[in-house]
PDB file of C-alpha atoms in Angstrom:
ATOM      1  CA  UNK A   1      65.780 -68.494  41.041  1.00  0.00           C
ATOM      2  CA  UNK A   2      65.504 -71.219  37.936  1.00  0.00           C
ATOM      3  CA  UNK A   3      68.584 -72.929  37.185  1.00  0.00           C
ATOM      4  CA  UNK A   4      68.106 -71.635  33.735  1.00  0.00           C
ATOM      5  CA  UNK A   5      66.276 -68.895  31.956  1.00  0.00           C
ATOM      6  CA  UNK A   6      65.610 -68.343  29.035  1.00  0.00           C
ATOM      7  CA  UNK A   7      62.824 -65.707  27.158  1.00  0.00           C
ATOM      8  CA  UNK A   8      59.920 -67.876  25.568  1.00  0.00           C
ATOM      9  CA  UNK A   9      59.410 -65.041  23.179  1.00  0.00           C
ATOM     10  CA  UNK A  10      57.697 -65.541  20.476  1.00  0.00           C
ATOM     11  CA  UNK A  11      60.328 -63.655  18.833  1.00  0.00           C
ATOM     12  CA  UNK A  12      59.524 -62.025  15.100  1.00  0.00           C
ATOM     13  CA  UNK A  13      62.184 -61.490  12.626  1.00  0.00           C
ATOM     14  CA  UNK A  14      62.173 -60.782   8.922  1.00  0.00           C
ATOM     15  CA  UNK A  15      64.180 -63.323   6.686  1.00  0.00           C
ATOM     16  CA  UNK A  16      67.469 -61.702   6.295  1.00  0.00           C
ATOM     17  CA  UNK A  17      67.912 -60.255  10.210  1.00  0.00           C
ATOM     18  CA  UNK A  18      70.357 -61.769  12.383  1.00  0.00           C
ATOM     19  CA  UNK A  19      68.424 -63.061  15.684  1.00  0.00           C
ATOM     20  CA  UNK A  20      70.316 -63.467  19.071  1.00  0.00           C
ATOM     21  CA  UNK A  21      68.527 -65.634  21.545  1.00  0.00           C
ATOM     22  CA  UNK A  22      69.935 -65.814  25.199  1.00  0.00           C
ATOM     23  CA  UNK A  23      70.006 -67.546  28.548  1.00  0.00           C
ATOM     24  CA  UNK A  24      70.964 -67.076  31.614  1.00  0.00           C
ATOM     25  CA  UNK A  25      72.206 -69.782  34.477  1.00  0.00           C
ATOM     26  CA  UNK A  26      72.561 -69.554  38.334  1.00  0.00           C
ATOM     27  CA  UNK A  27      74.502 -72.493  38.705  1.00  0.00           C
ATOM     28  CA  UNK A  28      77.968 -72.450  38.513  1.00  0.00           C
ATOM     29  CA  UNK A  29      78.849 -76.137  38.303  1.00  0.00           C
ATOM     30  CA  UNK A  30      77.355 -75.862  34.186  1.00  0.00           C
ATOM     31  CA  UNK A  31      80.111 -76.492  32.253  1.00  0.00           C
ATOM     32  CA  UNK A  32      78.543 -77.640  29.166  1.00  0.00           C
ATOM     33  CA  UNK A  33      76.457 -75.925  26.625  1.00  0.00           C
ATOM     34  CA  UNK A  34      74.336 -77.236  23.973  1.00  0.00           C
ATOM     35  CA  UNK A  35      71.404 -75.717  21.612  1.00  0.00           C
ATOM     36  CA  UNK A  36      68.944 -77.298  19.897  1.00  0.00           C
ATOM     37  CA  UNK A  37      66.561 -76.499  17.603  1.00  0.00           C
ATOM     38  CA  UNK A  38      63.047 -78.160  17.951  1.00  0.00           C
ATOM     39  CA  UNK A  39      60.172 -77.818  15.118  1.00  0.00           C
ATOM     40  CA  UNK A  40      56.486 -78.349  16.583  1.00  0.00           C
ATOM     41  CA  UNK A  41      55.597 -81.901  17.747  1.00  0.00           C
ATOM     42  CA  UNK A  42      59.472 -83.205  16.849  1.00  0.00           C
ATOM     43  CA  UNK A  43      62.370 -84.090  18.761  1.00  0.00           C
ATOM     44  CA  UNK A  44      65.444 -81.904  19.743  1.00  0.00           C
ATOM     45  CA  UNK A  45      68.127 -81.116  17.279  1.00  0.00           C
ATOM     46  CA  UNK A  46      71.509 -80.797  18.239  1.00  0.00           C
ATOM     47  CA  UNK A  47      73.076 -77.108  16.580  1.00  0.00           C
ATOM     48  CA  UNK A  48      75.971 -76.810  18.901  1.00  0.00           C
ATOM     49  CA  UNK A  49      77.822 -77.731  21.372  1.00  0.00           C
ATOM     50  CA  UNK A  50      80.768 -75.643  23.473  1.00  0.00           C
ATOM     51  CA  UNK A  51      82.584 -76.106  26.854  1.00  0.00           C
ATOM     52  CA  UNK A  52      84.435 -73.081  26.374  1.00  0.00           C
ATOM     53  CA  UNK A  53      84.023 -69.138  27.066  1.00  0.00           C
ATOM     54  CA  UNK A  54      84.642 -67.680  23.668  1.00  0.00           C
ATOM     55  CA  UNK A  55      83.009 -67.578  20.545  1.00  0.00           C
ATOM     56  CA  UNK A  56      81.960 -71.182  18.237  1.00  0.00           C
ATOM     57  CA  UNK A  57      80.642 -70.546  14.797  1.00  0.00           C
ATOM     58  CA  UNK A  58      79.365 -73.213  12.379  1.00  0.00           C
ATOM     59  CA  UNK A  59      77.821 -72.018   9.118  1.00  0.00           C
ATOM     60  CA  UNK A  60      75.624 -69.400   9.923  1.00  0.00           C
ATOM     61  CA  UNK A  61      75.205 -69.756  13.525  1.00  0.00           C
ATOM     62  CA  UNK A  62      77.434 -68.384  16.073  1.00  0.00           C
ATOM     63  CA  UNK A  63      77.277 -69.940  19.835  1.00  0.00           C
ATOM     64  CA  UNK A  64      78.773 -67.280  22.705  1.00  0.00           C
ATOM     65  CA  UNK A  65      79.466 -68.831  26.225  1.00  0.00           C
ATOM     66  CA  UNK A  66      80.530 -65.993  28.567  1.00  0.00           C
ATOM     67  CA  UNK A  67      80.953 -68.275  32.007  1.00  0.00           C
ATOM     68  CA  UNK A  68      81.879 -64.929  34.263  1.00  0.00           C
ATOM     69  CA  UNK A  69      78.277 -63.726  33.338  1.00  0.00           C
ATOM     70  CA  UNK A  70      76.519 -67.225  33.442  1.00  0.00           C
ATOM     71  CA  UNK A  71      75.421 -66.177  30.014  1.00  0.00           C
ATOM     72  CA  UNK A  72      74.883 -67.895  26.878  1.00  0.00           C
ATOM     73  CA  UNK A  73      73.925 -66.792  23.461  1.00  0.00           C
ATOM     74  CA  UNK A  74      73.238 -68.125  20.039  1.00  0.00           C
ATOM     75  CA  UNK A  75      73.303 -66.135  16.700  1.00  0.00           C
ATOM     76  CA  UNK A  76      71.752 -66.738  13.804  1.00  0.00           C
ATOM     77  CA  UNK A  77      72.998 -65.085  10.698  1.00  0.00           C
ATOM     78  CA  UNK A  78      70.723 -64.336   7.598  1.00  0.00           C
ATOM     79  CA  UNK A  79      68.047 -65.653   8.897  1.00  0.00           C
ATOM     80  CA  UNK A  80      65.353 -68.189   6.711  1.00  0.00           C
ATOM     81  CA  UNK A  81      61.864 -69.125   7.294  1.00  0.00           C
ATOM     82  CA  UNK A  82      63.161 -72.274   7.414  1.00  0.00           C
ATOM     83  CA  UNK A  83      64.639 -71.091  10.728  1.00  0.00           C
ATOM     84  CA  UNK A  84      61.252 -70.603  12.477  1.00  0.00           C
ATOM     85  CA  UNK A  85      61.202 -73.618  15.556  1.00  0.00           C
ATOM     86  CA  UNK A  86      61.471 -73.507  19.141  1.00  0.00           C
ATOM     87  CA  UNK A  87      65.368 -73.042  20.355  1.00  0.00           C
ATOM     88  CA  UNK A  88      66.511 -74.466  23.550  1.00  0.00           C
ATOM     89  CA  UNK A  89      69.830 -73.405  25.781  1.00  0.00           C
ATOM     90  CA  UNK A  90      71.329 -76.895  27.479  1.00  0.00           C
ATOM     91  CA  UNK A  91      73.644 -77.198  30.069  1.00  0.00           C
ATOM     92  CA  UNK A  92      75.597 -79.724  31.850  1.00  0.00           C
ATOM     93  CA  UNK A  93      77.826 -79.723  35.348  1.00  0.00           C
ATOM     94  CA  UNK A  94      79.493 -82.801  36.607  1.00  0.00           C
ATOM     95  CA  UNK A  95      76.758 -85.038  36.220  1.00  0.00           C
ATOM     96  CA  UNK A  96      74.957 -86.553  33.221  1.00  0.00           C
ATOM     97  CA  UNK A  97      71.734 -84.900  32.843  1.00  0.00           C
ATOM     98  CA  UNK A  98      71.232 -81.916  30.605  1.00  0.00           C
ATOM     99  CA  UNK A  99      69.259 -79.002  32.255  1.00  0.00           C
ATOM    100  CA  UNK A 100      66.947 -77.080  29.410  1.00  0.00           C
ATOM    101  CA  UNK A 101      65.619 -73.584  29.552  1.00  0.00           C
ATOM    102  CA  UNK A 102      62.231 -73.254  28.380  1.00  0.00           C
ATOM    103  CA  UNK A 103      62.802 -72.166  24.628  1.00  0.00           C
ATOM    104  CA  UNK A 104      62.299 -69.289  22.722  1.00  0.00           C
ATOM    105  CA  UNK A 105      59.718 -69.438  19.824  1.00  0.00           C
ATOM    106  CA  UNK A 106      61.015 -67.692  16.347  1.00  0.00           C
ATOM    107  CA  UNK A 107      59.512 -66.962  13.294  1.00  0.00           C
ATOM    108  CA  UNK A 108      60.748 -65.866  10.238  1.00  0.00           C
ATOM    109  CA  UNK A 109      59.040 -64.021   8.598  1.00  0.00           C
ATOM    110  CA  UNK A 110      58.753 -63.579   4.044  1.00  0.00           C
TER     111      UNK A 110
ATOM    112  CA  UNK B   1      73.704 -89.977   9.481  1.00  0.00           C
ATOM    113  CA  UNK B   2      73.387 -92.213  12.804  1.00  0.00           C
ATOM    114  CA  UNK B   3      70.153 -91.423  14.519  1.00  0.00           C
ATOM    115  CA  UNK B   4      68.415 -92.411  17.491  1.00  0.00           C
ATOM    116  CA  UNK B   5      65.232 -94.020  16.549  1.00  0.00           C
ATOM    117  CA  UNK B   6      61.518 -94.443  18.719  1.00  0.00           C
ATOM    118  CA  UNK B   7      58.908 -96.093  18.493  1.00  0.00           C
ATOM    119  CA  UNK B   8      55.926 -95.972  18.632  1.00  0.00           C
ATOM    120  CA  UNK B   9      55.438 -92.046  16.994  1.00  0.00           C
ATOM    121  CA  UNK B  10      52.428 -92.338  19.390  1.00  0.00           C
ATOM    122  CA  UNK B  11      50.633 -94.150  22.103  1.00  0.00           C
ATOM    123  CA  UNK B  12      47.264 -94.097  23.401  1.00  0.00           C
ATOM    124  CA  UNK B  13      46.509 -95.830  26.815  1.00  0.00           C
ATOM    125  CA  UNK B  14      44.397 -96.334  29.555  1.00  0.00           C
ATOM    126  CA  UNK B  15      44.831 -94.838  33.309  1.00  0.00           C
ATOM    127  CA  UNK B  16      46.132 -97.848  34.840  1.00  0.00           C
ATOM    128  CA  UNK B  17      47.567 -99.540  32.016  1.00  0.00           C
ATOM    129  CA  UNK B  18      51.273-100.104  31.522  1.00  0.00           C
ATOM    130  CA  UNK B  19      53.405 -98.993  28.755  1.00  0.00           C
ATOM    131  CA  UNK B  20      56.554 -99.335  26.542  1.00  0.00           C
ATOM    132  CA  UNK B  21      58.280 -96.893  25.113  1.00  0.00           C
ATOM    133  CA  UNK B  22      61.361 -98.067  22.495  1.00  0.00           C
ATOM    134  CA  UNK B  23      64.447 -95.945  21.957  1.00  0.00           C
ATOM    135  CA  UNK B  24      67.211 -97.418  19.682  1.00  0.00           C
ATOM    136  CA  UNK B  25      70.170 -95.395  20.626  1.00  0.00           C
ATOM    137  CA  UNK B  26      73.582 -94.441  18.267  1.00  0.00           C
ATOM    138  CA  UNK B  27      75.148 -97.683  17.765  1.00  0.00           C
ATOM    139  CA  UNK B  28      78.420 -96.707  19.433  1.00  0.00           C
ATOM    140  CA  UNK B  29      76.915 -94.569  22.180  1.00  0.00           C
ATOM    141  CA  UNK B  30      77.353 -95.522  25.624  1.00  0.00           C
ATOM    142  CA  UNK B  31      75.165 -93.336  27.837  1.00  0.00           C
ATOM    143  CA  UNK B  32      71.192 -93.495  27.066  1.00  0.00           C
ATOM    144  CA  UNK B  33      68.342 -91.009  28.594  1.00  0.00           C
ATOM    145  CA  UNK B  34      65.166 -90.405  28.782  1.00  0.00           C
ATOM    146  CA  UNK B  35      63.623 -87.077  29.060  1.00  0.00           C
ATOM    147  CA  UNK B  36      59.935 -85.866  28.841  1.00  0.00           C
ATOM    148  CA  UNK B  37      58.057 -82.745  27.411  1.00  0.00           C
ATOM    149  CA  UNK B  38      54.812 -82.074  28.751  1.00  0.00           C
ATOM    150  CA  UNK B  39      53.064 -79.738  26.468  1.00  0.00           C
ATOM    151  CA  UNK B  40      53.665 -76.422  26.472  1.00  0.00           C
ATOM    152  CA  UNK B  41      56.280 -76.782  28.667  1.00  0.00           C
ATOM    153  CA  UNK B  42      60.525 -77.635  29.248  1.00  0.00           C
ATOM    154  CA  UNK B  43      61.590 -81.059  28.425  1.00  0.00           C
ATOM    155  CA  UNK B  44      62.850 -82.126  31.490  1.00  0.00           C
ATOM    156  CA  UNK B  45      65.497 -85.186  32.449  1.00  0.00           C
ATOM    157  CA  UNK B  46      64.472 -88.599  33.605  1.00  0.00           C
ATOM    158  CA  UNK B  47      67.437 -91.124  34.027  1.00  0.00           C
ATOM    159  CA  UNK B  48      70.449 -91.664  32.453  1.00  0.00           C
ATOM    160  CA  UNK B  49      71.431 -95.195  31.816  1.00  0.00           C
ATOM    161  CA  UNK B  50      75.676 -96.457  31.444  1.00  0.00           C
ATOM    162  CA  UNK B  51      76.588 -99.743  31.587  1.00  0.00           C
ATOM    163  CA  UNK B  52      73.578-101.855  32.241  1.00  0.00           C
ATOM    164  CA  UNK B  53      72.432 -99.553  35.235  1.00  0.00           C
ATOM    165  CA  UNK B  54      70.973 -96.291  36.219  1.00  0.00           C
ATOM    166  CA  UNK B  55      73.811 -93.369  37.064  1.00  0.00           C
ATOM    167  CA  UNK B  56      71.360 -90.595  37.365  1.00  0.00           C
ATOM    168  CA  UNK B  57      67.680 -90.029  37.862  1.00  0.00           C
ATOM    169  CA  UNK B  58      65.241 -87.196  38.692  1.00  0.00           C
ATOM    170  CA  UNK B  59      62.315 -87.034  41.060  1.00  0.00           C
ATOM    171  CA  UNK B  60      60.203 -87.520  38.468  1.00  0.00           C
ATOM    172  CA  UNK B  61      61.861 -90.893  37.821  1.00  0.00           C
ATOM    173  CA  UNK B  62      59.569 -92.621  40.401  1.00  0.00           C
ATOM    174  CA  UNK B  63      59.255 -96.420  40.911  1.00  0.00           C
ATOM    175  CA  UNK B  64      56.365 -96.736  37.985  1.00  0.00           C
ATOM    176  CA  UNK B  65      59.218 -96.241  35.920  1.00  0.00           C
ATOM    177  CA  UNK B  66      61.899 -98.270  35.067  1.00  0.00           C
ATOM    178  CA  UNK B  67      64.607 -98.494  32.204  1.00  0.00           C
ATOM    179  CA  UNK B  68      66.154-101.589  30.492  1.00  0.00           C
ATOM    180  CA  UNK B  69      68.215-102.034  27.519  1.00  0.00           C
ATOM    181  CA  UNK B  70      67.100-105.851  27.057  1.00  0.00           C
ATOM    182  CA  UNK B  71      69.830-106.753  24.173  1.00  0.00           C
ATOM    183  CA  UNK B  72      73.082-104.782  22.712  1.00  0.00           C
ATOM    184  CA  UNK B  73      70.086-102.277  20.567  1.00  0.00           C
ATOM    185  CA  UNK B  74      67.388-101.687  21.994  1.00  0.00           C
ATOM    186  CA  UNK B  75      66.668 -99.605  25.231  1.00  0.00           C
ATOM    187  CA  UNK B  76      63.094 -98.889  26.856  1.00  0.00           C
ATOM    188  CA  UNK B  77      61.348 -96.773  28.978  1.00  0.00           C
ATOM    189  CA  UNK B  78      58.376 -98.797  31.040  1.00  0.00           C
ATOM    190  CA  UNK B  79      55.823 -96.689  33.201  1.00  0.00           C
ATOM    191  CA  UNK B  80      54.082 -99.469  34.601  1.00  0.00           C
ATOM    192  CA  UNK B  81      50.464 -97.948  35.745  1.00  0.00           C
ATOM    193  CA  UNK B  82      49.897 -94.844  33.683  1.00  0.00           C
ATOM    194  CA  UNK B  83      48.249 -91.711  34.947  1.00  0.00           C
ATOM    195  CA  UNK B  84      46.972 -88.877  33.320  1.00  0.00           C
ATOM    196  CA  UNK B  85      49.990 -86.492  34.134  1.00  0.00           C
ATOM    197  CA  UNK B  86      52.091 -88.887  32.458  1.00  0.00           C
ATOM    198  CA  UNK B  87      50.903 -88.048  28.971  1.00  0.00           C
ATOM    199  CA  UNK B  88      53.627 -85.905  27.801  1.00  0.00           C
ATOM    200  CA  UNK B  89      56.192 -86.647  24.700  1.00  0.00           C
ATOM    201  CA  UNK B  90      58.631 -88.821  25.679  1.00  0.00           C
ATOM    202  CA  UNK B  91      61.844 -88.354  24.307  1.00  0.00           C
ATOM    203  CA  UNK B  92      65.254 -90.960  23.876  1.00  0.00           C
ATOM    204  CA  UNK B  93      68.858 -89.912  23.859  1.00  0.00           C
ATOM    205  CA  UNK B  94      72.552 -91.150  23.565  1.00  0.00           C
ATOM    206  CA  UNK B  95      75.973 -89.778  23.864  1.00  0.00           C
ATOM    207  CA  UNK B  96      79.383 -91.681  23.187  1.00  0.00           C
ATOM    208  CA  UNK B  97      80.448 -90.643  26.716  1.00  0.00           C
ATOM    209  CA  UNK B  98      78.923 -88.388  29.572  1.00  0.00           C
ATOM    210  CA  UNK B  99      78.696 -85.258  30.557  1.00  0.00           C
ATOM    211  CA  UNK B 100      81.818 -83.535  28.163  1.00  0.00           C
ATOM    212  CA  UNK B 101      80.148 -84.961  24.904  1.00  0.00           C
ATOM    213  CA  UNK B 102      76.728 -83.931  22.688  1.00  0.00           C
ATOM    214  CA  UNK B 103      73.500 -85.701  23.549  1.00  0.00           C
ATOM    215  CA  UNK B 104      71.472 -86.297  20.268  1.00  0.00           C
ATOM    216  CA  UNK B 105      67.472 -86.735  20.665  1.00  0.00           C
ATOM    217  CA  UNK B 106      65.525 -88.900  18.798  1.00  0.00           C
ATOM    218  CA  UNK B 107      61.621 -87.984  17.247  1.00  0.00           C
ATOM    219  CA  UNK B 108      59.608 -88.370  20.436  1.00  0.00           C
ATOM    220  CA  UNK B 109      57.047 -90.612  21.350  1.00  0.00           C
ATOM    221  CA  UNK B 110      53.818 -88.798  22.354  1.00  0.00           C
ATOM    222  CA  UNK B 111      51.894 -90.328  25.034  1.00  0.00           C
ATOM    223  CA  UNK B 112      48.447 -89.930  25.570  1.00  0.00           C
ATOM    224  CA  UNK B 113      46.759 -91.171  28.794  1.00  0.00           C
ATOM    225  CA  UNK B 114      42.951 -91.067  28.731  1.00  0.00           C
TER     226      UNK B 114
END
């Protein structure tokens, strides 16, 4: 079983929808979530961050960590074509290195 | 807004030939990284780096690579004989702390071994 998974999609929305992308983790020493956003070719974005189960919103995105479940979700409100990228779950235990699932692809579509 | 910065945007090398990748971190950050992305697939962790040493590495991290951070800027990712699996983006990171704060990327260095 992968330490985290995550649906490569591609996922297509139309501008306007609210998108939920998800992943799932087996290990339970993750304590630390992160998702980025990545456009083709470019580096990682940090969009949020939480340590928490609960709810985190910031603008329109909304970050969901439910640790019982080993389930994470971001959701992106009114959704722009500006939104289409690559977006990646992180995670974090004890240790330093952040563990990536392999992205889902979203488009936006006019 | 702080950034971390790499360069260069892209290398080209030879099999065999030895390379330097250049990563100037978050000017307070203490803990550096470098993780790689071959195409098409998950970026994936290398080493971290916290005061002047390694903390954490992969398998990946084998002994063709090595990190240094030569002065209080700059910090660099040598993979001293290239291969061809080794083309992949290469990408640094910093945090102000460890594990319980964000890790911010910079732009990537792609890497292309012929």
């Amino acid at each position: 079983q992968k330490e985290v998974e995550q649906d490569p999609g591609p996922l297509s929305v139309p501008e306007g929808a609210i998108v939920s992308l998800n992943c799932t983790y087996s290990n339970s020493a993750f304590q630390y979530f992160m998702w980025y956003r990545q456009y083709s070719r470019k580096g990682p974005e940090l969009l949020m961050y939480t340590y928490s189960s609960g709810n985190k919103e910031d603008g329109r995105f909304t970050a969901q960590v439910d640790k019982s479940s080993k389930y994470i979700s971001l959701f992106i409100r009114d959704s722009q074509p500006s939104d289409s990228a690559t977006y990646l779950c992180a995670m974090r235990g004890g240790g330093n290195k952040l563990t990536f699932g392999t992205g889902t692809q979203l488009k936006v579509e006019l | 807004e702080p950034e971390v910065t790499q360069t260069p945007s892209h290398q080209v090398t030879q099999m065999g030939q030895e390379v330097i990748l250049r990563c100037v971190p978050i000017s307070n950050h203490l803990y550096f990284y470098w993780y790689r992305q071959i195409l098409g697939q998950k970026v994936e962790f290398l080493v971290s780096f916290y005061n002047n040493e390694i903390s954490e590495k992969s398998e990946i991290f084998d002994d063709q690579f090595s990190v240094e951070r030569p002065d209080g800027s700059n910090f660099t990712l040598k993979i001293r004989s290239t291969k061809l699996e080794d083309s992949a983006m290469y990408f640094c990171a910093s945090s102000l702390q460890g594990s319980n704060t964000e890790a911010f990327f910079g732009q990537g260095t792609r890497l292309t071994v012929v």
